[in-house]
Coordinates of C-alpha atoms in Angstrom, one line a residue:
X1 CA -20.1 -55.3 18.3
X2 CA -16.5 -55.4 19.4
X3 CA -15.5 -55.8 15.7
X4 CA -17.5 -52.6 14.8
X5 CA -15.9 -50.6 17.6
X6 CA -12.4 -51.8 16.5
X7 CA -13.1 -50.8 12.9
X8 CA -14.3 -47.3 14.0
X9 CA -11.3 -46.8 16.2
X10 CA -9.0 -48.0 13.5
X11 CA -10.5 -45.5 11.0
X12 CA -10.2 -42.7 13.5
X13 CA -6.5 -43.5 14.1
X14 CA -5.9 -43.8 10.4
X15 CA -7.5 -40.4 9.7
X16 CA -5.4 -38.9 12.5
X17 CA -2.2 -40.3 11.1
X18 CA -3.1 -39.2 7.6
X19 CA -3.7 -35.7 9.0
X20 CA -0.5 -35.6 10.9
X21 CA 1.4 -36.9 7.8
X22 CA -0.1 -34.3 5.6
X23 CA 0.7 -31.5 8.0
X24 CA 4.3 -32.7 8.3
X25 CA 4.6 -33.0 4.5
X26 CA 3.1 -29.4 4.1
X27 CA 5.7 -28.0 6.6
X28 CA 8.5 -29.8 4.8
X29 CA 7.4 -28.4 1.4
X30 CA 7.0 -24.9 2.8
X31 CA 10.4 -25.1 4.5
X32 CA 12.1 -26.2 1.3
X33 CA 10.3 -23.5 -0.7
X34 CA 11.1 -20.7 1.7
X35 CA 14.7 -21.6 2.5
X36 CA 17.1 -19.0 1.4
X37 CA 19.0 -19.7 -1.8
X38 CA 21.6 -17.9 -3.8
X39 CA 21.0 -18.1 -7.5
X40 CA 24.0 -18.5 -9.9
X41 CA 24.1 -16.2 -12.9
X42 CA 26.1 -17.2 -16.0
X43 CA 29.2 -15.2 -16.6
X44 CA 27.7 -14.5 -20.1
X45 CA 24.9 -12.7 -18.3
X46 CA 21.5 -12.1 -19.6
X47 CA 18.4 -9.9 -19.4
X48 CA 16.8 -8.9 -16.1
X49 CA 13.0 -9.5 -16.3
X50 CA 10.4 -7.5 -14.4
X51 CA 7.1 -9.3 -14.9
X52 CA 3.8 -10.0 -13.3
X53 CA 5.3 -12.7 -11.0
X54 CA 7.0 -9.9 -9.1
X55 CA 4.3 -8.8 -6.6
X56 CA 5.6 -5.4 -5.4
X57 CA 4.9 -4.5 -1.8
X58 CA 5.8 -1.3 0.1
X59 CA 6.2 -3.2 3.4
X60 CA 7.3 -6.7 4.5
X61 CA 4.0 -7.3 6.2
X62 CA 1.8 -6.5 3.1
X63 CA 0.1 -9.5 1.4
X64 CA 1.9 -11.8 3.8
X65 CA 1.8 -15.5 3.0
X66 CA -0.6 -17.8 4.8
X67 CA -1.8 -21.4 4.5
X68 CA -4.4 -20.4 1.9
X69 CA -1.9 -18.8 -0.4
X70 CA 0.6 -21.7 -0.4
X71 CA 1.6 -22.7 -3.9
X72 CA 0.9 -19.2 -5.3
X73 CA 3.2 -18.4 -8.3
X74 CA 3.7 -14.7 -7.4
X75 CA 6.7 -13.7 -5.3
X76 CA 6.5 -10.7 -3.0
X77 CA 9.2 -8.2 -3.8
X78 CA 9.8 -5.3 -1.5
X79 CA 9.9 -2.0 -3.3
X80 CA 13.3 -1.0 -1.7
X81 CA 14.7 -4.4 -2.8
X82 CA 13.6 -3.9 -6.4
X83 CA 15.1 -0.5 -6.5
X84 CA 18.4 -1.9 -5.2
X85 CA 18.2 -4.6 -7.9
X86 CA 17.9 -2.0 -10.7
X87 CA 20.7 0.1 -9.2
X88 CA 23.0 -2.9 -8.9
X89 CA 22.2 -4.1 -12.5
X90 CA 23.2 -0.7 -13.9
X91 CA 26.9 -1.4 -13.2
X92 CA 26.8 -5.2 -13.5
X93 CA 28.3 -6.3 -16.8
X94 CA 26.4 -9.5 -16.6
X95 CA 23.1 -7.6 -17.0
X96 CA 22.8 -6.6 -20.6
X97 CA 19.4 -4.9 -20.4
X98 CA 16.0 -5.0 -18.7
X99 CA 12.8 -6.5 -20.1
X100 CA 9.5 -5.2 -18.6
X101 CA 6.7 -7.7 -19.2
X102 CA 3.8 -6.6 -17.1
X103 CA 0.1 -6.7 -18.1
X104 CA -1.2 -6.1 -14.6
X105 CA 0.6 -4.3 -11.8
X106 CA -0.4 -4.5 -8.2
X107 CA 2.0 -1.6 -7.3
X108 CA 0.7 1.7 -6.2
X109 CA 1.2 4.9 -8.2
X110 CA 4.1 6.2 -6.1
X111 CA 5.8 2.8 -6.2
X112 CA 5.5 2.7 -10.0
X113 CA 7.0 6.2 -10.2
X114 CA 10.0 5.2 -8.1
X115 CA 10.6 2.1 -10.3
X116 CA 10.1 4.2 -13.4
X117 CA 12.7 6.8 -12.1
X118 CA 15.1 3.9 -11.3
X119 CA 14.7 2.6 -14.9
X120 CA 15.4 6.1 -16.3
X121 CA 18.6 6.2 -14.3
X122 CA 19.5 2.6 -15.5
X123 CA 19.2 3.8 -19.1
X124 CA 22.0 6.3 -18.5
X125 CA 24.4 3.3 -18.4
X126 CA 23.8 2.8 -22.1
X127 CA 22.0 -0.5 -21.6
X128 CA 18.5 -1.0 -23.1
X129 CA 15.1 -1.2 -21.6
X130 CA 12.5 -3.0 -23.7
X131 CA 8.8 -3.6 -22.8
X132 CA 6.2 -6.1 -23.9
X133 CA 2.5 -6.2 -23.3
X134 CA -0.6 -8.2 -24.1
X135 CA -3.8 -6.7 -22.7
X136 CA -2.1 -3.9 -20.7
X137 CA -3.6 -2.1 -17.7
X138 CA -3.0 1.6 -17.2
X139 CA -0.5 1.2 -14.3
X140 CA 1.5 -1.4 -16.2
X141 CA 1.6 0.9 -19.3
X142 CA 2.8 3.8 -17.1
X143 CA 5.7 1.7 -16.0
X144 CA 6.4 0.2 -19.5
X145 CA 6.2 3.5 -21.3
X146 CA 9.7 4.3 -19.9
X147 CA 11.2 1.7 -22.3
X148 CA 13.3 2.5 -25.3
X149 CA 10.9 0.4 -27.4
X150 CA 7.4 -0.9 -26.5
X151 CA 6.2 -4.1 -28.2
X152 CA 2.4 -4.9 -28.1
X153 CA 0.7 -8.2 -28.9
X154 CA -1.3 -7.9 -32.2
X155 CA -4.4 -9.1 -30.4
X156 CA -3.8 -7.1 -27.3
X157 CA -4.4 -3.5 -26.3
X158 CA -3.5 -0.7 -23.9
X159 CA -6.1 0.5 -21.3
X160 CA -5.2 4.2 -21.3
X161 CA -8.2 6.1 -19.9
X162 CA -7.3 8.6 -17.3
X163 CA -8.4 8.6 -13.6
X164 CA -11.7 8.6 -11.8
X165 CA -13.2 7.9 -8.5
X166 CA -16.8 6.9 -7.7
X167 CA -18.6 7.6 -4.5
X168 CA -21.4 5.2 -3.5
X169 CA -24.2 6.5 -1.2
X170 CA -26.1 4.3 1.3
X171 CA -28.4 6.8 3.0
X172 CA -31.7 5.9 1.3
X173 CA -30.8 2.2 1.4
X174 CA -30.1 2.3 5.1
X175 CA -33.4 4.1 5.7
X176 CA -35.4 1.5 3.8
X177 CA -33.8 -1.2 5.9
X178 CA -34.5 0.7 9.1
X179 CA -30.8 1.1 9.9
X180 CA -30.0 4.3 11.7
X181 CA -26.5 5.8 11.5
X182 CA -25.3 8.4 14.0
X183 CA -22.5 10.4 12.5
X184 CA -20.1 12.6 14.4
X185 CA -17.5 14.6 12.5
X186 CA -15.4 17.7 12.3
X187 CA -14.6 19.3 8.9
X188 CA -16.7 20.0 5.9
X189 CA -14.3 17.9 3.8
X190 CA -14.5 14.8 6.0
X191 CA -16.2 12.9 3.3
X192 CA -15.8 9.4 4.9
X193 CA -19.3 9.9 6.4
X194 CA -21.0 11.4 3.4
X195 CA -22.4 8.1 2.1
X196 CA -24.4 7.8 5.2
X197 CA -25.6 11.5 5.3
X198 CA -26.4 12.3 1.7
X199 CA -27.6 10.7 -1.5
X200 CA -25.3 12.7 -3.7
X201 CA -21.8 14.1 -3.6
X202 CA -21.3 17.4 -1.8
X203 CA -19.8 20.4 -3.6
X204 CA -16.8 20.4 -1.2
X205 CA -16.1 16.7 -1.8
X206 CA -16.4 17.1 -5.6
X207 CA -14.0 20.0 -5.5
X208 CA -11.3 18.2 -3.5
X209 CA -11.6 15.1 -5.6
X210 CA -11.4 17.1 -8.8
X211 CA -8.2 18.9 -7.7
X212 CA -6.6 15.7 -6.4
X213 CA -7.4 13.6 -9.5
X214 CA -6.1 16.3 -11.8
X215 CA -2.9 16.9 -9.8
X216 CA -2.1 13.1 -9.9
X217 CA -3.1 12.5 -13.5
X218 CA -1.4 15.6 -14.9
X219 CA 1.9 14.4 -13.3
X220 CA 1.4 10.9 -14.7
X221 CA 0.3 12.0 -18.2
X222 CA 3.2 14.3 -18.6
X223 CA 5.7 11.5 -17.8
X224 CA 4.0 9.1 -20.3
X225 CA 3.8 11.7 -23.0
X226 CA 7.4 12.7 -22.6
X227 CA 8.7 9.1 -22.7
X228 CA 6.7 8.4 -25.8
X229 CA 7.5 11.8 -27.4
X230 CA 3.8 12.7 -27.8
X231 CA 2.5 16.3 -27.7
X232 CA 0.5 17.0 -24.6
X233 CA -2.6 18.0 -26.4
X234 CA -2.4 15.0 -28.7
X235 CA -1.9 12.7 -25.7
X236 CA -5.1 14.0 -24.2
X237 CA -7.0 13.2 -27.4
X238 CA -5.5 9.7 -27.4
X239 CA -6.6 9.1 -23.8
X240 CA -10.1 10.7 -24.3
X241 CA -10.7 8.6 -27.5
X242 CA -9.4 5.3 -25.9
X243 CA -7.2 4.7 -29.0
X244 CA -4.9 2.4 -27.1
X245 CA -7.6 -0.3 -26.9
X246 CA -7.1 -1.1 -30.6
X247 CA -3.5 -2.5 -31.1
X248 CA -3.1 -0.9 -34.6
X249 CA -4.1 2.5 -33.2
X250 CA -1.5 1.9 -30.4
X251 CA 1.2 1.9 -33.0
X252 CA -0.4 4.6 -35.1
X253 CA -0.5 7.0 -32.2
X254 CA 2.9 6.1 -30.9
X255 CA 1.8 4.4 -27.7
X256 CA 3.7 1.3 -29.0
X257 CA 6.5 0.8 -31.4
X258 CA 5.7 -2.6 -32.9
X259 CA 3.1 -5.3 -32.9
X260 CA 4.7 -8.6 -32.2
X261 CA 4.1 -12.0 -30.7
X262 CA 6.2 -12.9 -27.6
X263 CA 8.6 -15.1 -29.6
X264 CA 9.2 -12.2 -32.0
X265 CA 9.8 -9.9 -29.0
X266 CA 12.4 -12.2 -27.6
X267 CA 13.9 -12.4 -31.1
X268 CA 14.3 -8.6 -31.1
X269 CA 16.2 -8.8 -27.8
X270 CA 18.4 -11.5 -29.2
X271 CA 19.1 -9.4 -32.2
X272 CA 20.0 -6.5 -29.9
X273 CA 22.5 -8.6 -28.1
X274 CA 23.8 -10.4 -31.2
X275 CA 22.6 -13.8 -30.0
X276 CA 21.9 -16.4 -32.6
X277 CA 18.2 -17.2 -33.2
X278 CA 18.6 -20.8 -32.2
X279 CA 20.3 -19.9 -28.9
X280 CA 18.3 -19.5 -25.7
X281 CA 17.9 -16.1 -24.2
X282 CA 19.1 -16.0 -20.6
X283 CA 16.2 -14.5 -18.5
X284 CA 17.1 -13.5 -15.0
X285 CA 14.2 -13.0 -12.5
X286 CA 14.2 -10.2 -9.9
X287 CA 14.1 -12.8 -7.1
X288 CA 17.2 -14.6 -8.4
X289 CA 19.2 -11.5 -9.0
X290 CA 18.3 -10.1 -5.6
X291 CA 19.7 -13.3 -4.0
X292 CA 23.1 -12.5 -5.5
X293 CA 23.4 -9.1 -3.9
X294 CA 25.7 -9.1 -0.9
X295 CA 24.8 -6.9 2.0
X296 CA 28.0 -5.0 3.2
X297 CA 29.0 -5.3 6.8
X298 CA 28.7 -2.0 8.7
X299 CA 28.3 -1.1 12.4
X300 CA 26.1 1.9 11.4
X301 CA 22.5 1.2 10.5
X302 CA 19.6 3.2 9.3
X303 CA 16.3 1.5 10.3
X304 CA 13.3 1.7 8.0
X305 CA 10.1 1.2 10.0
X306 CA 7.3 0.4 7.7
X307 CA 3.8 1.7 8.7
X308 CA 1.6 0.2 6.0
X309 CA -2.2 -0.4 6.2
X310 CA -5.1 0.7 8.4
X311 CA -4.2 1.8 11.9
X312 CA -5.8 -0.3 14.6
X313 CA -5.3 -1.4 18.2
X314 CA -3.9 -4.9 18.7
X315 CA -0.9 -7.0 18.1
X316 CA -1.3 -8.6 14.7
X317 CA 1.6 -8.8 12.2
X318 CA -0.5 -7.4 9.3
X319 CA -1.3 -3.7 9.0
X320 CA -0.5 -1.2 11.7
X321 CA -1.5 -2.5 15.1
X322 CA -0.5 -0.2 17.9
X323 CA 0.8 -2.7 20.5
X324 CA 3.1 -4.4 18.0
X325 CA 4.2 -1.2 16.4
X326 CA 5.2 0.2 19.8
X327 CA 7.3 -2.9 20.4
X328 CA 9.1 -2.2 17.1
X329 CA 9.8 1.4 18.1
X330 CA 11.2 0.5 21.5
X331 CA 13.4 -2.2 19.9
X332 CA 14.8 0.4 17.5
X333 CA 15.3 2.9 20.4
X334 CA 17.3 0.3 22.4
X335 CA 19.5 -0.9 19.5
X336 CA 22.8 1.0 19.7
X337 CA 23.8 0.0 16.1
X338 CA 20.8 1.9 14.7
X339 CA 21.8 5.5 14.4
X340 CA 18.9 7.0 12.5
X341 CA 15.4 6.0 11.6
X342 CA 13.1 6.4 8.6
X343 CA 9.4 5.8 9.1
X344 CA 7.8 4.8 5.8
X345 CA 4.1 5.6 6.0
X346 CA 1.6 4.1 3.5
X347 CA -1.6 4.4 5.4
X348 CA -5.0 6.1 5.0
X349 CA -5.4 6.3 8.8
X350 CA -7.7 4.4 11.2
X351 CA -8.2 4.5 14.9
X352 CA -7.5 7.9 16.6
X353 CA -6.5 6.2 19.8
X354 CA -4.0 3.8 18.1
X355 CA -2.6 6.7 16.0
X356 CA -2.0 8.7 19.2
X357 CA -0.3 5.8 20.9
X358 CA 2.1 5.4 18.0
X359 CA 2.8 9.2 17.7
X360 CA 3.6 9.3 21.4
X361 CA 6.1 6.5 21.1
X362 CA 7.7 8.0 17.9
X363 CA 8.2 11.3 19.8
X364 CA 10.0 9.5 22.5
X365 CA 12.2 7.8 19.9
X366 CA 12.9 11.2 18.4
X367 CA 14.6 12.2 21.7
X368 CA 17.2 9.5 21.1
X369 CA 17.6 9.4 17.3
X370 CA 16.7 11.4 14.2
X371 CA 13.2 10.4 12.9
X372 CA 12.7 11.0 9.2
X373 CA 9.4 10.5 7.5
X374 CA 8.8 9.1 4.0
X375 CA 5.3 9.0 2.4
X376 CA 4.2 6.2 0.1
X377 CA 0.8 6.1 -1.7
X378 CA -1.1 7.3 1.3
X379 CA -0.2 9.3 4.4
X380 CA -3.6 10.7 5.3
X381 CA -5.5 11.4 8.5
X382 CA -4.1 9.0 11.1
X383 CA -1.2 8.3 8.7
X384 CA -0.4 12.1 8.6
X385 CA -0.9 12.3 12.4
X386 CA 1.9 9.8 13.0
X387 CA 4.2 11.9 10.8
X388 CA 4.1 14.7 13.2
X389 CA 7.0 13.1 15.1
X390 CA 9.3 13.6 12.2
X391 CA 12.4 15.9 12.0
X392 CA 11.7 16.1 8.2
X393 CA 8.9 14.8 5.9
X394 CA 9.5 13.5 2.4
X395 CA 6.5 13.0 0.2
X396 CA 6.2 11.6 -3.3
X397 CA 4.5 14.0 -5.8
X398 CA 1.5 11.6 -6.2
X399 CA 1.1 10.8 -2.5
X400 CA -2.4 11.4 -1.1
X401 CA -2.0 13.1 2.2
X402 CA -3.6 15.6 4.6
X403 CA -7.2 14.6 5.6
X404 CA -6.7 16.4 8.9
X405 CA -10.1 15.6 10.4
X406 CA -11.9 13.3 12.8
X407 CA -15.2 11.3 12.7
X408 CA -17.3 8.6 14.3
X409 CA -19.9 6.3 12.9
X410 CA -22.3 4.5 15.2
X411 CA -25.0 2.3 13.6
X412 CA -28.3 1.1 15.2
X413 CA -31.3 -0.9 14.3
X414 CA -33.9 1.3 15.9
X415 CA -36.0 1.8 12.7
X416 CA -35.9 -1.9 11.8
X417 CA -36.8 -2.9 15.3
X418 CA -39.9 -0.6 15.3
X419 CA -41.0 -1.9 11.9
X420 CA -40.9 -5.4 13.1
X421 CA -42.5 -5.0 16.5
X422 CA -39.2 -5.3 18.4
X423 CA -38.5 -3.1 21.4
X424 CA -36.3 -3.2 24.5
X425 CA -36.2 -1.9 28.0
X426 CA -33.0 -1.2 29.8
X427 CA -32.3 -1.3 33.5
X428 CA -29.5 1.0 34.4
X429 CA -27.6 2.4 37.4
X430 CA -26.7 5.7 35.9
X431 CA -28.0 8.3 33.4
X432 CA -26.0 7.0 30.5
X433 CA -25.2 3.4 31.4
X434 CA -26.9 2.3 28.2
X435 CA -25.2 5.0 26.2
X436 CA -24.9 2.9 23.0
X437 CA -27.8 0.5 22.2
X438 CA -28.3 -1.5 19.0
X439 CA -32.1 -1.1 19.4
X440 CA -32.4 2.4 20.9
X441 CA -29.4 4.1 19.4
X442 CA -27.3 6.8 21.3
X443 CA -28.5 8.3 24.5
X444 CA -28.8 12.1 24.4
X445 CA -26.0 12.5 26.9
X446 CA -23.7 10.1 24.9
X447 CA -24.3 12.1 21.7
X448 CA -23.3 15.3 23.5
X449 CA -20.1 13.9 25.0
X450 CA -19.0 12.0 21.9
X451 CA -19.4 15.1 19.8
X452 CA -17.2 17.0 22.3
X453 CA -14.7 14.1 22.1
X454 CA -14.6 14.5 18.3
X455 CA -14.0 18.2 18.6
X456 CA -11.3 17.7 21.2
X457 CA -9.6 15.0 19.2
X458 CA -9.6 17.4 16.2
X459 CA -8.0 20.2 18.2
X460 CA -5.4 17.7 19.5
X461 CA -4.6 16.8 15.9
X462 CA -4.3 20.4 14.8
X463 CA -2.1 21.1 17.8
X464 CA 0.5 18.5 16.8
X465 CA 0.4 19.8 13.2
X466 CA 0.9 23.4 14.4
X467 CA 3.9 22.3 16.5
X468 CA 5.6 20.2 13.7
X469 CA 4.8 22.5 10.7
X470 CA 5.2 25.8 12.7
X471 CA 1.8 27.1 11.7
X472 CA -1.1 28.9 13.5
X473 CA -4.4 27.2 14.3
X474 CA -6.2 29.1 11.7
X475 CA -3.6 28.2 9.0
X476 CA -3.9 24.5 9.8
X477 CA -7.7 24.6 10.1
X478 CA -7.9 26.3 6.7
X479 CA -6.1 23.4 5.0
X480 CA -7.6 20.8 7.3
X481 CA -11.2 20.0 8.0
X482 CA -10.6 16.6 6.4
X483 CA -9.4 17.8 3.0
X484 CA -7.0 15.6 1.1
X485 CA -4.1 16.9 -1.0
X486 CA -1.6 15.5 -3.5
X487 CA 2.0 15.4 -2.4
X488 CA 3.1 18.1 -4.8
X489 CA 0.3 20.4 -3.5
X490 CA 1.1 19.5 0.1
X491 CA 4.7 20.7 -0.5
X492 CA 3.3 24.0 -1.8
X493 CA 1.1 24.6 1.3
X494 CA 3.7 23.5 3.8
X495 CA 2.3 20.1 4.9
X496 CA 5.6 18.4 3.9
X497 CA 9.2 19.5 3.6
X498 CA 10.5 17.9 0.4
X499 CA 9.3 15.9 -2.6
X500 CA 11.4 12.7 -2.6
X501 CA 11.6 9.0 -2.6
X502 CA 12.2 6.5 0.2
X503 CA 15.9 6.3 -0.9
X504 CA 16.1 10.1 -0.6
X505 CA 14.8 9.9 3.0
X506 CA 17.2 7.1 3.8
X507 CA 20.1 9.1 2.4
X508 CA 19.0 12.2 4.4
X509 CA 18.7 10.1 7.6
X510 CA 22.3 8.7 7.1
X511 CA 23.7 12.2 6.4
X512 CA 22.1 13.6 9.5
X513 CA 24.2 11.4 11.7
X514 CA 27.3 11.5 9.4
X515 CA 27.1 7.9 8.2
X516 CA 29.1 7.4 5.0
X517 CA 28.7 3.6 5.1
X518 CA 25.7 1.9 6.5
X519 CA 23.3 -0.9 6.2
X520 CA 19.5 -0.7 6.1
X521 CA 17.5 -2.8 8.6
X522 CA 13.8 -3.2 8.2
X523 CA 11.0 -3.4 10.8
X524 CA 8.9 -5.5 10.8
X525 CA 11.4 -8.1 9.7
X526 CA 10.8 -10.0 6.5
X527 CA 9.3 -13.4 7.2
X528 CA 9.6 -16.6 5.1
X529 CA 6.4 -18.4 4.1
X530 CA 7.0 -21.0 6.8
X531 CA 7.6 -18.3 9.5
X532 CA 4.4 -16.4 8.4
X533 CA 2.3 -19.5 8.5
X534 CA 3.5 -20.5 11.9
X535 CA 2.9 -17.0 13.2
X536 CA -0.6 -16.9 11.7
X537 CA -1.4 -20.3 13.4
X538 CA -0.5 -18.8 16.8
X539 CA -1.8 -15.3 16.2
X540 CA -4.9 -13.4 17.2
X541 CA -6.9 -14.2 14.1
X542 CA -8.8 -17.5 14.0
X543 CA -8.9 -19.8 10.9
X544 CA -12.1 -18.3 9.5
X545 CA -10.7 -14.7 9.8
X546 CA -7.5 -15.6 8.0
X547 CA -9.6 -17.3 5.3
X548 CA -11.8 -14.2 4.8
X549 CA -8.6 -12.1 4.6
X550 CA -7.1 -14.3 1.9
X551 CA -10.3 -14.0 -0.2
X552 CA -11.2 -10.4 0.3
X553 CA -7.7 -9.0 0.0
X554 CA -7.7 -5.2 0.1
X555 CA -11.4 -5.2 0.6
X556 CA -11.0 -6.8 4.1
X557 CA -10.6 -3.4 5.8
X558 CA -14.1 -2.3 4.6
X559 CA -15.5 -5.6 5.8
X560 CA -13.8 -5.1 9.1
X561 CA -15.1 -1.5 9.5
X562 CA -18.7 -2.7 9.0
X563 CA -18.4 -5.7 11.3
X564 CA -15.9 -4.9 14.1
X565 CA -17.7 -3.3 17.0
X566 CA -14.5 -1.7 18.3
X567 CA -14.1 0.2 15.0
X568 CA -17.8 1.1 14.7
X569 CA -17.9 2.8 18.1
X570 CA -14.5 4.4 17.9
X571 CA -13.3 7.9 17.0
X572 CA -11.6 7.6 13.6
X573 CA -8.9 9.5 11.8
X574 CA -9.2 7.9 8.3
X575 CA -9.2 9.1 4.7
X576 CA -12.7 9.0 3.1
X577 CA -11.6 6.9 0.1
X578 CA -8.8 5.1 -1.7
X579 CA -7.8 5.9 -5.2
X580 CA -7.0 2.7 -7.2
X581 CA -4.9 3.5 -10.3
X582 CA -6.3 0.9 -12.7

């Protein structure tokens, strides 16, 4: 018996030691992989390569590394850093040209447009930009079409099809399951709740989606057609007919210049640079080149505060969590080296309460330092609400913004309970103590007061817009009601001040405080893989939550909306949909 106990104990100790050893080894490997390094670039130079390994993010806390993504090949590259790389490469004699080699791009449409514009500017140096694709997604082709020459794999294709959005309706499905959904909203365009109220798209929603899609696609299509020197009418025919799917048609209709294997493409670059065929082409990654860029010393700083993701209460590093975001704002306010601030918003909105907390703190910051707003892919509803603290608002032409509206969604299982013989009795102290019940739904008094709360929140939203945009209530209400707009149309109707990039906003912020030389500091700070994993292990989310996040990716916010009781019963300022440019 003693021998058995000893063996069991020995096995337990062995497993413990193996676990500790594995953990230490993991930490060492991550530390080595995440340690800063400065790449060396040959004096003979080479070609800067933008490929699928460069996972472009708008904010440092997007797609942050965790223990489940360790070993992933992709490297997160901040949009601002990539733009700096391209600008630096323009005047660097070691960089002979740029090769775009993307089949799939994770970047949003406004990010791609910024990169595309930077590449256009790079070409003014006289250096070449070539592109190569296999089976090319529409966003990747939008980026690659800026190239001097586009090479396509003979067995590949270009998915050029235009844009669409699809609305899924759950009303009948919920009724069959016996799930009741109480919807409170203000605005005929607040389409976030339509899937629970209707079984088809409303005329108002169809109208706003049609205008939005056509605004964004027209801008995109004109740029592609101009780069490829294709007549606008012919380009529409090419897209409608899906000619790009067949590689030979891609060349015939001038979407691509040549069909070539990858080795032949590299041969064309060698020929361009007068490199012998048997010599190796020096390919320089964005990550390696970025590591060689020195940050100048300067006492003056412009802070870029990134607000990227869904707006929620809490203190998590990912997304926009109000408690953590308020800490960032206060840190910026107290730092005397920071002279001006750019708030980069890339958010469809979220919790009304959390949005209001952040707006209040930004308005306090504005009393000390200029606050300039820059819009990314989205700055809608709660995202637009936060922008009302800005001295000036810059939007990209393809930004989706507006959505000035409020709603609440409160589900219950009253119908399902009745069908299955389930009922409940509540013992209360007051008339509405049981105001929200899973089995019995909303109490009459709760529905009245929550509806009033929605209306008051909407009026508060409109009030801040009136103050910032210098409009009357009727003017804001006419373009509000939950309706979304493209950035270019938002400029026409006065919701933003200028069409411009993040860099335009940073330059304006520096000029406003007479900074001729300055450095850019980012909030939240960039974390290494090791730092992020350590933060995750000590953060609010448990292991299962982090695992679900790593698997669901961008769909996690939908999962959270359906399962988090704090979000289900909250008043929301959120855009009704997200447009994925694929």
